[in-house]
Short mmCIF file of C-alpha atoms in Angstrom, two decimals:
data_model
loop_
_atom_site.label_atom_id
_atom_site.label_comp_id
_atom_site.label_asym_id
_atom_site.label_seq_id
_atom_site.Cartn_x
_atom_site.Cartn_y
_atom_site.Cartn_z
CA MET A 169 102.20 24.05 119.58
CA ALA A 170 104.63 26.79 120.61
CA HIS A 171 107.49 24.48 119.62
CA GLN A 172 105.91 24.01 116.20
CA ASP A 173 105.54 27.78 115.65
CA LEU A 174 109.15 28.31 116.73
CA ALA A 175 110.31 25.70 114.24
CA LEU A 176 108.50 27.43 111.39
CA HIS A 177 109.92 30.81 112.45
CA PHE A 178 113.50 29.58 112.46
CA SER A 179 113.09 27.64 109.23
CA VAL A 180 112.19 30.79 107.30
CA GLY A 181 113.84 33.58 109.31
CA SER A 182 117.26 33.18 107.70
CA LEU A 183 115.66 33.63 104.27
CA ASP A 184 115.45 37.40 104.80
CA VAL A 185 119.11 37.65 103.77
CA ILE A 186 119.43 37.67 99.98
CA ARG A 187 123.00 36.74 99.09
CA ARG A 188 122.79 36.21 95.33
CA VAL A 189 120.27 37.04 92.63
CA ALA A 190 120.15 35.57 89.12
CA MET A 191 118.65 38.18 86.80
CA LEU A 192 117.38 37.12 83.39
CA SER A 193 117.24 39.65 80.56
CA VAL A 194 117.12 37.50 77.45
CA HIS A 195 116.38 39.97 74.68
CA THR A 196 118.49 42.95 75.66
CA SER A 197 121.66 43.52 77.65
CA PRO A 198 122.10 46.08 80.43
CA LEU A 199 125.36 46.96 78.68
CA ALA A 200 123.50 48.16 75.57
CA GLN A 201 122.89 51.86 74.92
CA PRO A 202 119.21 52.64 75.61
CA GLY A 203 117.25 54.38 72.89
CA THR A 204 117.53 52.12 69.88
CA GLY A 205 116.82 48.53 68.89
CA ASP A 206 115.37 46.69 71.87
CA ALA A 207 117.30 48.71 74.45
CA GLY A 208 115.19 51.03 76.55
CA GLY A 209 113.83 51.48 80.04
CA LEU A 210 114.20 47.77 80.85
CA ASN A 211 117.98 48.06 80.33
CA VAL A 212 118.14 51.02 82.70
CA TYR A 213 115.99 49.19 85.27
CA VAL A 214 118.13 46.03 85.27
CA ALA A 215 121.44 47.91 85.40
CA GLU A 216 120.41 50.32 88.16
CA VAL A 217 118.78 47.70 90.38
CA ALA A 218 121.76 45.36 89.96
CA ARG A 219 124.18 48.10 91.02
CA GLN A 220 122.06 49.01 94.01
CA LEU A 221 121.76 45.37 95.08
CA ALA A 222 125.52 44.94 94.87
CA ALA A 223 126.03 48.07 96.97
CA ARG A 224 123.97 46.35 99.68
CA GLY A 225 126.11 43.21 99.56
CA THR A 226 123.85 41.14 97.28
CA GLU A 227 125.77 39.65 94.35
CA VAL A 228 124.01 39.74 90.99
CA GLU A 229 124.56 37.69 87.85
CA ILE A 230 122.69 38.92 84.79
CA PHE A 231 122.10 36.40 82.00
CA THR A 232 121.53 37.91 78.56
CA ARG A 233 121.79 36.69 74.98
CA ALA A 234 125.13 37.27 73.27
CA THR A 235 124.65 39.60 70.29
CA THR A 236 128.30 40.25 69.44
CA GLY A 237 131.56 38.36 69.46
CA SER A 238 133.47 41.43 70.62
CA LEU A 239 132.52 40.98 74.27
CA PRO A 240 133.83 38.15 76.48
CA PRO A 241 131.39 35.55 77.87
CA ILE A 242 131.49 37.23 81.30
CA VAL A 243 131.77 40.98 81.91
CA GLU A 244 131.98 42.69 85.28
CA MET A 245 129.52 45.55 84.85
CA SER A 246 130.39 46.93 88.28
CA PRO A 247 131.71 45.47 91.55
CA GLY A 248 129.42 42.61 92.54
CA VAL A 249 127.57 42.53 89.19
CA LEU A 250 128.46 40.06 86.43
CA VAL A 251 126.87 40.00 82.98
CA ARG A 252 126.92 36.53 81.37
CA HIS A 253 126.54 36.45 77.59
CA VAL A 254 124.78 33.23 76.62
CA THR A 255 125.14 32.04 73.03
CA ALA A 256 121.67 31.36 71.63
CA GLY A 257 121.38 31.72 67.88
CA PRO A 258 123.39 34.04 65.61
CA PHE A 259 124.86 37.19 67.11
CA GLU A 260 123.09 39.47 64.63
CA GLY A 261 119.93 39.47 62.57
CA LEU A 262 117.50 38.27 65.24
CA GLY A 263 114.69 40.51 66.41
CA LYS A 264 112.59 40.09 69.52
CA ASN A 265 109.95 38.15 67.60
CA ASP A 266 112.59 35.62 66.50
CA LEU A 267 113.78 34.86 70.02
CA PRO A 268 111.12 32.36 71.20
CA GLY A 269 112.83 29.81 68.93
CA GLN A 270 116.10 30.37 70.81
CA LEU A 271 114.76 30.05 74.35
CA CYS A 272 115.76 26.38 74.58
CA ALA A 273 119.36 27.24 73.66
CA PHE A 274 119.38 30.16 76.08
CA ALA A 275 117.94 28.05 78.90
CA ALA A 276 120.58 25.38 78.27
CA GLY A 277 123.31 27.99 78.66
CA VAL A 278 121.81 29.25 81.91
CA MET A 279 121.52 25.69 83.26
CA ARG A 280 125.17 24.96 82.40
CA ALA A 281 126.34 28.07 84.24
CA GLU A 282 124.33 27.14 87.34
CA ALA A 283 125.57 23.52 87.24
CA ALA A 284 129.11 24.81 87.78
CA ARG A 285 128.00 26.48 91.03
CA PRO A 286 127.47 24.87 94.43
CA GLU A 287 123.92 23.69 95.11
CA GLY A 288 121.68 26.51 96.30
CA PHE A 289 124.01 29.20 94.93
CA TYR A 290 121.23 31.60 93.90
CA ASP A 291 118.60 32.71 96.39
CA VAL A 292 116.18 34.30 93.93
CA ILE A 293 115.58 34.51 90.18
CA HIS A 294 114.34 37.86 88.88
CA SER A 295 113.23 37.71 85.25
CA HIS A 296 112.46 40.72 83.08
CA TYR A 297 110.00 40.63 80.16
CA TRP A 298 108.06 37.52 79.21
CA LEU A 299 110.88 35.86 77.24
CA SER A 300 113.04 35.86 80.36
CA GLY A 301 110.07 34.65 82.38
CA GLN A 302 109.86 31.54 80.21
CA VAL A 303 113.46 30.66 81.10
CA GLY A 304 112.85 31.63 84.72
CA TRP A 305 109.91 29.20 84.79
CA LEU A 306 112.29 26.34 84.00
CA ALA A 307 115.03 27.59 86.33
CA THR A 308 112.73 28.01 89.34
CA ASP A 309 111.70 24.36 89.12
CA ARG A 310 115.23 23.12 88.50
CA TRP A 311 116.94 25.18 91.20
CA ASP A 312 114.09 25.17 93.73
CA VAL A 313 114.30 28.92 94.33
CA PRO A 314 111.52 31.51 93.94
CA LEU A 315 110.83 33.31 90.69
CA VAL A 316 110.12 37.04 90.84
CA HIS A 317 109.00 38.47 87.52
CA THR A 318 108.62 41.99 86.14
CA MET A 319 106.64 42.26 82.90
CA HIS A 320 107.76 45.80 81.83
CA THR A 321 105.24 45.60 78.97
CA MET A 322 102.30 43.27 78.37
CA ALA A 323 100.87 42.13 75.04
CA ARG A 324 97.24 42.40 76.06
CA VAL A 325 97.74 45.93 77.33
CA LYS A 326 99.67 47.01 74.23
CA ASN A 327 97.02 45.54 71.94
CA LEU A 328 94.34 47.53 73.74
CA HIS A 329 96.20 50.80 73.08
CA LEU A 330 97.72 50.34 69.62
CA ALA A 331 98.68 53.28 67.48
CA SER A 332 96.73 53.34 64.23
CA ASP A 333 99.76 52.27 62.17
CA ASP A 334 101.17 49.72 64.63
CA THR A 335 101.07 45.91 64.52
CA PRO A 336 99.38 43.84 67.28
CA GLU A 337 101.45 41.57 69.48
CA PRO A 338 101.10 37.91 68.42
CA PRO A 339 98.92 35.38 70.30
CA GLY A 340 102.01 33.32 71.14
CA ARG A 341 103.29 36.12 73.32
CA GLU A 342 99.99 36.37 75.17
CA ILE A 343 100.06 32.63 75.89
CA GLY A 344 103.65 32.85 77.09
CA GLU A 345 102.83 35.75 79.41
CA VAL A 346 99.92 33.86 80.97
CA GLN A 347 102.26 30.93 81.68
CA VAL A 348 104.82 33.19 83.34
CA VAL A 349 102.13 34.84 85.48
CA GLN A 350 101.05 31.41 86.72
CA ALA A 351 104.61 30.20 87.34
CA ALA A 352 106.00 33.22 89.23
CA ASP A 353 106.09 33.32 93.02
CA ARG A 354 105.80 37.11 92.93
CA LEU A 355 104.91 39.57 90.18
CA VAL A 356 106.35 43.07 90.38
CA ALA A 357 104.15 45.82 88.91
CA ASN A 358 105.39 49.37 88.34
CA THR A 359 102.07 50.96 89.36
CA ALA A 360 98.75 50.07 90.94
CA LEU A 361 97.19 50.24 87.45
CA GLU A 362 99.63 47.63 86.15
CA ALA A 363 98.84 45.45 89.16
CA ARG A 364 95.14 45.62 88.29
CA GLU A 365 95.93 44.76 84.66
CA LEU A 366 97.83 41.67 85.78
CA VAL A 367 94.81 40.56 87.78
CA ASP A 368 92.10 41.54 85.30
CA LEU A 369 93.78 40.63 82.01
CA TYR A 370 95.99 37.71 83.12
CA ALA A 371 94.10 36.27 86.10
CA ALA A 372 97.10 36.80 88.37
CA ALA A 373 96.48 35.90 91.99
CA PRO A 374 96.27 39.26 93.81
CA ALA A 375 98.33 37.87 96.70
CA LYS A 376 101.29 37.40 94.35
CA VAL A 377 101.34 40.96 92.95
CA ARG A 378 103.46 43.69 94.52
CA VAL A 379 103.74 47.32 93.39
CA VAL A 380 107.33 48.63 93.21
CA PRO A 381 107.76 51.89 91.25
CA PRO A 382 110.96 52.23 89.20
CA GLY A 383 113.44 54.96 89.97
CA VAL A 384 115.71 57.62 88.54
CA ASP A 385 119.44 58.23 89.05
CA LEU A 386 119.29 61.35 91.18
CA ASP A 387 123.07 61.78 90.96
CA VAL A 388 123.06 62.08 87.15
CA PHE A 389 119.69 63.66 86.44
CA THR A 390 119.84 66.92 88.36
CA PRO A 391 118.73 70.51 87.74
CA GLY A 392 121.26 72.71 85.98
CA SER A 393 121.75 75.78 83.84
CA ARG A 394 119.59 75.82 80.71
CA LYS A 395 121.93 78.40 79.21
CA ALA A 396 125.00 76.20 79.74
CA ALA A 397 123.22 73.11 78.44
CA ARG A 398 122.18 74.90 75.25
CA LEU A 399 125.64 76.32 74.75
CA GLY A 400 127.15 72.83 75.00
CA LEU A 401 124.63 71.34 72.55
CA GLY A 402 124.71 74.16 70.02
CA ILE A 403 121.12 75.25 70.61
CA PRO A 404 120.28 78.97 70.42
CA ARG A 405 119.83 80.62 73.79
CA ASP A 406 116.41 82.06 72.87
CA ALA A 407 115.05 78.84 71.30
CA LEU A 408 111.63 77.44 72.10
CA MET A 409 112.73 73.85 72.50
CA LEU A 410 110.59 70.70 72.58
CA LEU A 411 112.16 67.30 73.20
CA PHE A 412 111.26 63.66 72.58
CA VAL A 413 113.48 60.90 73.99
CA GLY A 414 112.92 57.24 73.22
CA ARG A 415 112.93 54.50 70.65
CA ILE A 416 111.46 55.48 67.29
CA GLN A 417 108.41 53.28 66.89
CA PRO A 418 104.63 53.86 66.70
CA LEU A 419 104.10 52.80 70.34
CA LYS A 420 106.15 55.77 71.58
CA GLY A 421 104.20 58.26 69.46
CA PRO A 422 106.99 60.58 68.23
CA ASP A 423 104.79 61.48 65.27
CA VAL A 424 102.36 63.08 67.73
CA LEU A 425 105.01 65.64 68.66
CA LEU A 426 105.89 66.38 65.03
CA ARG A 427 102.25 66.94 64.10
CA ALA A 428 101.77 69.18 67.15
CA ALA A 429 104.88 71.18 66.21
CA ALA A 430 103.53 71.69 62.69
CA GLU A 431 100.23 72.91 64.13
CA LEU A 432 102.06 75.33 66.45
CA LEU A 433 103.87 76.85 63.47
CA ARG A 434 100.57 77.15 61.61
CA ARG A 435 99.14 79.06 64.55
CA ARG A 436 102.29 81.07 65.26
CA PRO A 437 104.39 81.43 62.11
CA ASP A 438 106.64 83.92 63.93
CA TRP A 439 107.98 80.98 66.00
CA ARG A 440 109.64 79.30 63.02
CA ASP A 441 112.98 81.02 63.61
CA ARG A 442 113.00 79.97 67.27
CA LEU A 443 111.32 76.56 67.47
CA VAL A 444 113.63 73.58 67.91
CA VAL A 445 112.23 70.04 68.09
CA GLY A 446 114.78 67.52 69.35
CA VAL A 447 114.18 63.80 68.68
CA LEU A 448 116.68 61.57 70.51
CA GLY A 449 116.61 57.88 69.72
CA GLY A 450 116.83 55.25 67.02
CA PRO A 451 114.41 52.95 65.21
CA SER A 452 113.03 50.01 67.16
CA GLY A 453 110.35 47.36 67.02
CA THR A 454 107.84 47.86 64.22
CA GLY A 455 109.64 51.13 63.45
CA LEU A 456 112.50 49.12 61.93
CA ALA A 457 110.31 48.39 58.87
CA ARG A 458 110.55 52.08 57.89
CA PRO A 459 113.54 53.51 59.76
CA ARG A 460 113.29 56.92 58.05
CA GLN A 461 109.55 57.30 58.45
CA LEU A 462 109.85 60.10 61.00
CA GLU A 463 112.24 62.10 58.80
CA GLU A 464 109.81 61.64 55.91
CA LEU A 465 106.94 62.86 58.08
CA ALA A 466 108.89 65.98 59.11
CA ALA A 467 109.47 66.79 55.43
CA GLU A 468 105.83 66.12 54.59
CA LEU A 469 104.70 68.46 57.38
CA GLY A 470 107.12 71.15 56.24
CA ILE A 471 109.05 71.27 59.53
CA HIS A 472 112.26 69.49 58.58
CA ASP A 473 114.15 72.75 59.19
CA VAL A 474 113.18 72.88 62.90
CA VAL A 475 113.61 69.17 63.76
CA ARG A 476 116.93 67.76 64.97
CA PHE A 477 117.28 63.98 64.83
CA VAL A 478 119.93 62.82 67.29
CA PRO A 479 121.11 59.23 67.90
CA PRO A 480 121.06 57.83 71.46
CA VAL A 481 123.51 59.49 73.84
CA ASP A 482 125.13 58.62 77.16
CA ARG A 483 123.33 59.50 80.37
CA ALA A 484 125.35 62.62 81.20
CA THR A 485 124.68 64.04 77.73
CA LEU A 486 121.03 63.03 77.97
CA ALA A 487 120.74 65.05 81.18
CA CYS A 488 122.07 68.08 79.25
CA TRP A 489 119.37 67.61 76.61
CA TYR A 490 116.70 67.48 79.31
CA ARG A 491 118.03 70.69 80.88
CA ALA A 492 118.20 72.43 77.50
CA ALA A 493 114.52 71.78 76.71
CA ASP A 494 111.62 74.03 77.63
CA VAL A 495 109.24 71.06 77.51
CA VAL A 496 109.84 67.30 77.32
CA THR A 497 107.03 65.38 75.63
CA VAL A 498 106.08 61.74 76.26
CA PRO A 499 103.30 61.00 73.73
CA SER A 500 103.37 57.20 74.11
CA HIS A 501 100.29 55.12 73.42
CA ASN A 502 101.17 53.02 76.45
CA GLU A 503 103.87 53.01 79.13
CA SER A 504 104.12 50.72 82.13
CA PHE A 505 105.76 53.68 83.94
CA GLY A 506 107.71 56.23 81.88
CA LEU A 507 111.36 56.64 82.88
CA VAL A 508 111.86 59.50 80.41
CA ALA A 509 109.25 61.56 82.25
CA ILE A 510 110.83 61.10 85.67
CA GLU A 511 114.37 61.71 84.32
CA ALA A 512 113.29 64.97 82.70
CA GLN A 513 111.54 66.07 85.87
CA ALA A 514 114.62 65.29 87.96
CA CYS A 515 116.43 67.79 85.71
CA GLY A 516 113.76 70.41 86.43
CA THR A 517 112.09 70.37 83.02
CA PRO A 518 108.26 70.30 82.74
CA VAL A 519 106.72 67.27 81.03
CA VAL A 520 103.69 67.00 78.78
CA ALA A 521 102.66 63.34 78.63
CA ALA A 522 99.87 61.14 77.37
CA GLU A 523 97.42 60.15 80.07
CA VAL A 524 98.04 56.43 79.64
CA GLY A 525 99.47 53.52 81.62
CA GLY A 526 101.88 54.50 84.37
CA LEU A 527 102.53 58.02 83.09
CA PRO A 528 100.07 59.68 85.50
CA VAL A 529 102.15 58.19 88.35
CA ALA A 530 105.48 59.16 86.78
CA VAL A 531 104.31 62.72 86.05
CA GLY A 532 102.19 63.28 89.16
CA ASP A 533 100.96 66.85 89.59
CA ALA A 534 104.23 68.30 88.28
CA GLY A 535 103.36 68.19 84.57
CA LEU A 536 100.51 68.18 82.08
CA LEU A 537 98.62 65.06 80.99
CA VAL A 538 96.87 64.97 77.62
CA PRO A 539 93.89 62.57 77.50
CA THR A 540 94.05 62.00 73.73
CA HIS A 541 96.61 61.82 70.92
CA ARG A 542 94.79 64.42 68.79
CA THR A 543 97.08 67.03 67.26
CA ASP A 544 95.03 70.00 68.49
CA ASP A 545 95.03 68.76 72.09
CA TRP A 546 98.82 68.34 72.09
CA ALA A 547 99.39 71.67 70.41
CA ASP A 548 97.13 73.35 73.00
CA ALA A 549 99.01 71.82 75.95
CA ILE A 550 102.46 72.66 74.57
CA GLU A 551 101.44 76.18 73.55
CA ALA A 552 100.04 76.82 77.02
CA LEU A 553 103.45 76.13 78.55
CA LEU A 554 105.58 77.86 75.93
CA THR A 555 103.60 81.08 76.39
CA ASP A 556 103.63 81.08 80.19
CA ASP A 557 107.13 81.39 81.67
CA ALA A 558 105.86 81.58 85.25
CA ARG A 559 103.89 78.35 84.92
CA ARG A 560 106.85 76.56 83.34
CA ASP A 561 109.10 77.68 86.18
CA GLU A 562 106.59 76.54 88.79
CA LEU A 563 106.17 73.13 87.15
CA GLY A 564 109.95 72.84 86.94
CA ARG A 565 110.29 73.34 90.70
CA ARG A 566 107.50 70.87 91.40
CA SER A 567 109.09 68.40 88.99
CA VAL A 568 112.34 68.26 90.96
CA ALA A 569 110.47 67.69 94.22
CA HIS A 570 108.30 64.98 92.64
CA ALA A 571 111.24 63.10 91.09
CA ALA A 572 113.10 63.12 94.41
CA GLY A 573 110.67 60.48 95.67
CA PHE A 574 111.67 57.99 92.96
CA GLY A 575 115.34 57.15 93.58
CA TRP A 576 116.63 53.68 92.67
CA ARG A 577 117.62 53.13 96.30
CA ALA A 578 113.97 53.10 97.33
CA THR A 579 113.12 50.77 94.43
CA THR A 580 115.84 48.33 95.45
CA ASP A 581 114.88 48.39 99.13
CA ARG A 582 111.36 47.38 98.17
CA LEU A 583 112.57 44.68 95.79
CA LEU A 584 114.69 43.14 98.53
CA GLU A 585 111.54 42.92 100.64
CA VAL A 586 109.73 41.19 97.76
CA TYR A 587 112.63 38.76 97.27
CA ALA A 588 112.64 37.82 100.95
CA GLU A 589 108.87 37.50 101.00
CA ALA A 590 108.96 35.22 97.95
CA ARG A 591 111.52 32.98 99.65
CA ARG A 592 109.51 32.77 102.86
CA SER A 593 106.31 32.05 100.94
CA ARG A 594 107.95 29.29 98.92
CA ARG A 595 109.52 27.71 102.01
CA ARG A 596 106.21 27.79 103.88
CA ALA A 597 104.49 26.07 100.96
CA GLU A 598 107.16 23.37 100.93
CA HIS A 599 107.04 23.12 104.73
CA PHE A 600 103.32 22.49 104.90
CA SER A 601 103.39 20.30 101.82
CA PHE A 602 105.95 18.11 103.57
CA ALA A 603 103.94 18.30 106.78
CA GLY A 604 101.00 16.82 104.92
CA ALA A 605 102.95 13.55 104.72
CA GLY A 606 103.05 13.32 108.50
CA THR A 607 102.33 15.73 111.33
CA LEU A 608 103.52 19.25 111.94
CA ALA A 609 105.29 17.98 115.05
CA ASP A 610 107.25 15.51 112.91
CA VAL A 611 108.40 18.36 110.66
CA SER A 612 109.27 20.55 113.61
CA SER A 613 111.46 17.91 115.14
CA ALA A 614 113.22 17.51 111.80
CA VAL A 615 113.99 21.25 111.65
CA ILE A 616 115.02 21.74 115.27
CA PRO A 617 116.34 18.60 116.97
#
């Protein structure tokens, strides 16, 4: 019996080393600028984890759909990280809801790339979002390697927390997500709440779910001078500045901030000369139907003179915007985590966020959580901070300490553990499945002569 145990140990022990990971990000490329279209936190997640994996000696190939002819088929994003652009449908004019019809073409491109590699080239597949999970489902069977999947957002969760003017996710997506949940060897959840949602709403096997919080780039998002940040961005030194960062769509709730700002000016008309409301991002998702809706709302509310609409910016500039703000608001109707919140906190800026999804984890005790999306409640929370310098300063200090526990290095370390665990679990299942054809001793003697 000892010989049999030893055989099993040696047959899986070498699987702890993850040499190569195939990442699937069908609908959006890690090379895209977050903040508009379909580019957001998922892009940041994939890019940061890939870089961290490569820094540890694990090569990464990211498969994404080609959306432009200006980029070559293969781009080295950073040393050890390749981005493969797979042709699947026209480069332009396809939204996320159009992509299920292109999954066959995308999968074919992924299979062709793998066929040019030696057998067993990839150790793990990590798919992101349900569209990628559908392709990963095929690849895991074809390549005989484990599938690790991160949902990022889930249709059933989004539909439970829809904004009043938003459109529900279609049933086809729900069905596809259930299939991915069943097919994956491991499911990565951003928070314990998301893990429970996978189990309760999708009947995921609890043994397959692992909680791995996302991270923040602690080298880019750092505390700094508010005065210098405002000088660089052309914002008055004595401004009372509120900031929203994200894609402009009902799910993210930017209208909540505008309505709260209008209420603040109703209460305190003397603030009009000082209030600045920054909105960084571009239209996305259902927001594409009316790309100027937020500008129209600002005019309707009579606050167009205090609102600055800014297109997405690079990360260094984004950090300046965070530092320039007195308060960063995250009024989303649902978030699996909330990278904007943790980035702002890493820069030392207090956050007021909706008490939904993963935001209580992202914000911790270093910010304010608002349990509703009512205008009065948001105006109350923001006013409380804008009128209390000492409290803002204290929350800023606590924010930096809180964000320090969410670096991408820690995220990647945990993911490597999940990858290795998925490989061991899959090999054990194959081992005992094969053993069922004979005896465990027969299998042992085949592994160790």
